[in-house]
Coordinates of C-alpha atoms in Angstrom, one line a residue:
M15 CA -4.1 -26.7 11.7
S16 CA -3.0 -27.2 15.3
A17 CA -5.3 -26.1 18.0
Q18 CA -2.2 -24.6 19.7
T19 CA -1.8 -22.0 16.9
P20 CA -2.2 -18.6 18.6
F21 CA -4.1 -17.1 15.7
L22 CA -5.2 -18.1 12.2
L23 CA -4.3 -16.4 8.9
F24 CA -6.3 -16.6 5.7
S25 CA -5.8 -15.0 2.3
G26 CA -7.9 -13.8 -0.6
T27 CA -7.1 -15.1 -4.1
R28 CA -5.0 -12.2 -5.4
S29 CA -3.0 -11.6 -2.2
R30 CA -1.9 -15.2 -1.7
Y31 CA 1.6 -14.4 -2.9
L32 CA 2.0 -11.9 0.1
A33 CA 0.1 -14.1 2.6
D34 CA 2.5 -17.0 2.0
K35 CA 5.5 -14.7 2.7
I36 CA 3.9 -13.4 5.9
C37 CA 3.1 -16.9 7.1
K38 CA 6.7 -18.0 6.4
S39 CA 7.9 -15.0 8.5
L40 CA 5.6 -16.0 11.3
G41 CA 6.4 -19.7 11.0
L42 CA 2.7 -20.5 10.7
P43 CA 0.7 -22.3 7.9
L44 CA -1.8 -20.4 5.9
G45 CA -5.4 -21.4 6.8
Q46 CA -7.5 -23.5 4.4
M47 CA -10.3 -21.6 2.6
N48 CA -12.4 -22.5 -0.4
I49 CA -13.8 -20.0 -3.0
Q50 CA -16.4 -21.5 -5.3
Y51 CA -17.1 -19.7 -8.6
F52 CA -20.4 -19.8 -10.5
A53 CA -20.8 -19.5 -14.2
D54 CA -22.0 -15.9 -14.1
G55 CA -19.0 -14.7 -12.1
E56 CA -20.6 -14.8 -8.6
F57 CA -18.6 -16.6 -5.9
S58 CA -18.9 -17.9 -2.4
V59 CA -16.4 -18.2 0.4
S60 CA -16.1 -21.0 3.0
Y61 CA -13.5 -21.9 5.7
E62 CA -12.3 -25.5 5.5
E63 CA -11.4 -25.6 9.3
S64 CA -12.9 -24.5 12.5
I65 CA -12.3 -20.8 13.4
R66 CA -14.8 -20.8 16.4
G67 CA -13.4 -18.5 19.2
R68 CA -10.2 -17.8 17.3
D69 CA -8.5 -14.5 16.3
V70 CA -8.7 -14.5 12.5
F71 CA -6.5 -12.3 10.2
L72 CA -7.7 -11.9 6.6
I73 CA -5.1 -10.8 4.2
Q74 CA -6.4 -9.1 1.1
S75 CA -5.6 -5.9 -0.7
T76 CA -8.5 -4.1 -2.5
F77 CA -6.7 -3.3 -5.7
P78 CA -8.7 -3.5 -9.0
N79 CA -10.8 -5.2 -9.9
S80 CA -13.6 -5.0 -7.5
D81 CA -13.8 -8.8 -7.0
N82 CA -10.9 -8.4 -4.5
L83 CA -13.0 -6.2 -2.3
M84 CA -16.1 -8.4 -2.6
E85 CA -14.0 -11.4 -1.8
L86 CA -12.8 -9.7 1.4
L87 CA -16.3 -8.8 2.4
L88 CA -17.5 -12.4 2.0
M89 CA -14.4 -13.6 3.9
I90 CA -15.4 -11.3 6.8
D91 CA -19.0 -12.3 6.7
A92 CA -18.2 -16.0 6.7
A93 CA -15.8 -15.6 9.6
K94 CA -18.4 -13.7 11.6
R95 CA -21.0 -16.4 11.0
A96 CA -18.5 -19.1 11.9
S97 CA -18.1 -17.5 15.4
A98 CA -14.6 -16.1 15.1
H99 CA -13.5 -14.4 18.3
S100 CA -12.1 -11.4 16.4
I101 CA -11.8 -10.5 12.7
I102 CA -8.8 -8.4 11.6
A103 CA -8.6 -7.3 8.0
V104 CA -5.1 -7.0 6.8
V105 CA -5.3 -4.7 3.7
P106 CA -1.8 -3.6 2.6
Y107 CA -3.3 -1.6 -0.2
F108 CA -6.5 0.2 0.6
G109 CA -8.3 1.0 -2.7
W110 CA -10.6 3.9 -3.4
A111 CA -8.4 6.0 -1.0
R112 CA -8.0 8.8 -3.5
Q113 CA -11.8 9.5 -3.0
D114 CA -11.3 10.8 0.6
R115 CA -13.3 14.1 0.5
K116 CA -16.0 15.9 -1.4
D117 CA -13.8 18.3 -3.5
Q118 CA -16.5 19.1 -6.1
P119 CA -20.3 19.0 -6.2
R120 CA -22.2 15.7 -6.5
V121 CA -19.3 13.3 -6.0
S122 CA -19.0 10.2 -3.9
I123 CA -16.5 9.7 -1.0
G124 CA -15.4 6.2 -1.9
A125 CA -13.0 5.7 1.0
K126 CA -15.7 6.4 3.5
L127 CA -18.1 4.0 1.7
I128 CA -15.5 1.2 1.7
A129 CA -14.8 1.8 5.4
D130 CA -18.5 1.5 6.2
M131 CA -18.8 -1.7 4.1
L132 CA -15.9 -3.3 6.0
S133 CA -17.3 -2.2 9.4
T134 CA -20.8 -3.4 8.5
A135 CA -19.4 -6.7 7.3
G136 CA -17.9 -7.2 10.8
I137 CA -14.2 -6.4 11.2
D138 CA -12.9 -5.7 14.6
R139 CA -9.6 -4.0 13.5
L140 CA -7.9 -2.9 10.3
I141 CA -4.2 -3.2 9.5
T142 CA -3.1 -1.2 6.4
M143 CA -0.2 0.7 5.0
D144 CA 0.4 4.1 3.5
L145 CA -3.1 5.3 3.0
H146 CA -3.4 8.0 0.3
A147 CA -4.6 10.3 3.1
D148 CA -4.0 9.8 6.8
Q149 CA -7.5 11.1 7.8
I150 CA -9.1 8.0 6.2
Q151 CA -8.3 6.3 9.6
G152 CA -11.1 8.5 11.0
F153 CA -13.7 6.9 8.7
F154 CA -13.5 3.8 10.8
N155 CA -15.0 3.2 14.3
V156 CA -12.7 0.3 14.9
P157 CA -8.9 0.4 15.7
V158 CA -6.7 1.1 12.6
D159 CA -3.0 0.2 12.6
H160 CA -1.6 2.3 9.9
L161 CA 1.9 1.0 8.9
Y162 CA 4.4 2.9 6.8
A163 CA 6.6 1.5 4.0
S164 CA 9.3 4.1 5.1
S165 CA 10.8 1.5 7.5
V166 CA 11.5 -0.8 4.5
F167 CA 12.6 2.0 2.2
L168 CA 14.9 3.8 4.6
E169 CA 16.9 0.7 5.3
F170 CA 17.3 0.3 1.5
I171 CA 18.2 4.0 0.9
Q172 CA 20.8 4.1 3.6
K173 CA 22.5 0.9 2.3
K174 CA 22.2 1.3 -1.5
L175 CA 22.0 4.9 -2.5
P176 CA 24.7 7.7 -2.6
M177 CA 23.8 9.5 0.6
D178 CA 26.5 12.3 0.2
N179 CA 24.9 13.7 -2.9
L180 CA 21.2 12.7 -2.4
V181 CA 18.2 15.0 -2.6
I182 CA 14.7 14.0 -1.7
A183 CA 11.9 15.2 -4.0
T184 CA 8.2 15.0 -4.2
P185 CA 6.4 14.8 -7.6
D186 CA 3.5 17.0 -6.3
V187 CA 2.7 19.4 -3.5
G188 CA 0.4 16.8 -1.9
G189 CA 3.3 14.6 -1.1
T190 CA 5.3 17.4 0.7
K191 CA 4.7 16.0 4.2
R192 CA 5.9 12.5 3.2
A193 CA 9.0 13.8 1.4
S194 CA 9.8 16.2 4.3
S195 CA 9.8 13.3 6.8
Y196 CA 12.4 11.5 4.7
S197 CA 14.4 14.7 4.3
K198 CA 14.5 15.4 8.0
Y199 CA 15.2 11.8 9.1
L200 CA 18.1 11.5 6.6
G201 CA 19.3 15.0 7.1
I202 CA 19.4 15.9 3.4
P203 CA 17.8 18.6 1.2
M204 CA 14.3 18.5 -0.3
V205 CA 12.8 19.9 -3.5
I206 CA 9.2 20.0 -4.7
C207 CA 7.5 19.6 -8.0
H208 CA 4.4 21.8 -8.4
K209 CA 1.9 20.4 -11.0
S210 CA -1.4 21.5 -12.3
R211 CA -3.9 19.1 -13.9
L212 CA -6.5 19.4 -16.7
R213 CA -8.2 16.2 -15.6
A214 CA -7.5 13.0 -13.6
N215 CA -4.3 11.2 -14.6
E216 CA -3.3 14.1 -17.0
V217 CA -0.6 16.6 -15.9
A218 CA -0.9 20.0 -17.7
E219 CA 2.2 21.8 -16.3
M220 CA 5.0 21.1 -13.8
R221 CA 7.8 23.2 -12.3
I222 CA 10.6 22.6 -9.7
I223 CA 10.9 24.5 -6.4
G224 CA 14.5 24.0 -5.3
D225 CA 17.9 23.1 -6.7
V226 CA 18.8 19.8 -8.3
E227 CA 21.9 20.7 -10.3
G228 CA 24.4 17.9 -10.1
K229 CA 22.4 16.0 -7.5
D230 CA 21.2 12.4 -7.3
V231 CA 17.4 12.8 -6.9
L232 CA 15.1 10.4 -5.1
L233 CA 11.4 11.0 -5.8
V234 CA 9.0 9.8 -3.0
D235 CA 5.3 9.0 -3.6
D236 CA 2.6 6.8 -2.1
M237 CA 1.4 5.2 -5.3
V238 CA 2.1 5.2 -9.0
D239 CA -1.0 4.7 -11.3
T240 CA -0.3 5.7 -14.9
A241 CA 3.2 7.0 -14.1
G242 CA 2.5 10.2 -15.9
T243 CA 3.4 12.5 -13.0
I244 CA 6.4 10.7 -11.7
T245 CA 8.0 10.2 -15.1
K246 CA 7.4 13.8 -16.1
A247 CA 8.9 14.9 -12.8
A248 CA 12.0 12.7 -13.4
D249 CA 12.5 14.1 -16.9
L250 CA 12.1 17.7 -15.5
M251 CA 14.8 17.0 -12.8
L252 CA 17.2 15.8 -15.4
A253 CA 16.5 18.8 -17.7
N254 CA 17.4 21.0 -14.7
G255 CA 20.8 19.4 -14.2
A256 CA 20.1 16.4 -11.9
K257 CA 22.8 13.7 -12.1
S258 CA 20.4 10.8 -11.7
V259 CA 16.8 10.3 -10.7
R260 CA 15.3 7.3 -8.9
A261 CA 11.9 6.9 -7.3
I262 CA 10.3 5.0 -4.4
A263 CA 6.5 4.4 -4.1
S264 CA 4.6 2.2 -1.7
H265 CA 1.9 0.8 -4.1
A266 CA 2.6 -0.3 -7.7
V267 CA -0.9 0.3 -9.2
M268 CA 0.9 0.7 -12.6
S269 CA -2.1 0.9 -14.9
D270 CA -1.2 0.8 -18.7
P271 CA 0.8 2.5 -20.1
A272 CA 2.8 3.0 -16.8
S273 CA 5.5 0.4 -17.4
Q274 CA 6.2 1.8 -20.9
R275 CA 6.4 5.3 -19.5
V276 CA 8.9 4.2 -16.9
D277 CA 11.0 2.5 -19.5
D278 CA 10.9 5.6 -21.8
S279 CA 11.7 8.1 -19.0
G280 CA 14.9 9.3 -17.5
L281 CA 14.3 7.3 -14.3
T282 CA 17.3 5.0 -13.4
E283 CA 15.1 2.8 -11.2
I284 CA 11.8 2.8 -9.4
F285 CA 11.2 0.8 -6.2
F286 CA 7.8 -0.5 -5.0
T287 CA 6.7 -2.7 -2.1
D288 CA 4.8 -5.9 -2.8
S289 CA 1.5 -4.6 -1.4
I290 CA 0.2 -5.1 -4.9
P291 CA 1.5 -7.8 -7.4
Y292 CA 3.3 -6.1 -10.2
P293 CA 2.4 -7.9 -13.4
G294 CA 4.5 -5.9 -15.8
K295 CA 8.0 -6.5 -17.0
S296 CA 10.2 -3.4 -16.7
P297 CA 13.9 -3.7 -16.0
K298 CA 13.7 -0.4 -14.1
V299 CA 11.1 -1.7 -11.6
K300 CA 12.4 -3.3 -8.4
I301 CA 10.2 -4.8 -5.6
L302 CA 11.0 -4.7 -1.9
S303 CA 8.9 -7.0 0.4
I304 CA 6.8 -5.7 3.4
S305 CA 6.0 -9.3 4.6
D306 CA 8.3 -9.1 7.6
M307 CA 6.8 -5.8 8.7
F308 CA 3.3 -7.1 8.5
A309 CA 4.2 -10.3 10.2
E310 CA 5.6 -8.4 13.1
A311 CA 2.5 -6.1 13.3
I312 CA 0.2 -9.2 13.3
R313 CA 2.2 -10.9 16.0
R314 CA 2.2 -7.8 18.2
V315 CA -1.6 -7.1 17.7
C316 CA -2.3 -10.7 18.7
N317 CA -0.1 -10.5 21.8
D318 CA -1.5 -7.0 22.8
E319 CA 1.9 -5.4 22.3
S320 CA 2.7 -1.9 21.1
I321 CA 3.5 -1.4 17.4
S322 CA 4.6 2.2 17.7
N323 CA 8.3 1.4 17.3
L324 CA 7.6 -0.1 13.9
Y325 CA 7.0 3.5 12.7
V326 CA 10.5 4.8 11.7
I327 CA 9.0 7.9 10.1
K328 CA 5.4 8.7 9.2

């Protein structure tokens, strides 16, 4: 790689698909790195070019399994030991973010633990997107650039969806702030689904607060895991007279049987970003890329420029 390159980008194994698109947007090659695997599953990381005194961006989401997180930690450690000038972790999907508080006795706060691990490994900055809870930024003692997929989704909504009959909806009360931001920006009504759970990933009861009769509904969420909540919300909207129901969500966790549930539901379409690779095959699932947004954020961080105008809504 040329010595004139202003900064270097490297990717973990499972985020290579996104790193390639980010590099293409920046007009830069992806850095050369080697990951050696041992028979028992252990692996080691090494850089195949000098990174001494350079700003290094490490692109790796920490979605399941945990090897992705361990790989990122080893990438950070190797960069620190190779005398990188600064180490910026680019984590489009920050895993364990649902464990952001102690909401019952004797539980871990996984998001804080991951933040401590990344900081101890040696990052100087984190660039991420649509954390499950905004306050996770406070778990870090390094700068956090928290991007929002809304800038990608809003452009799509305004170009492709029927704005004159659209209603924004949230599949649970916890997403009210996010849905309200979309509603205010677009100047359209909002409705809320209130749900109660018996246990994690299992919805016991759900009801609608607001009117969806004859409306085209757009459900807004930050992630979809098993798709139980969002598909139940979609079916409930249709049962209450909605004309159509679509959904947008930043992260396609999509654990089994999520794809089947989406196919069997009343959802017309569901749109995700490519923060996580979607391995399933559902005709209702569509993917929008965040590569240009992350490329611009990386460029501005490296050039000490403001990124605030990348935030269309929060």
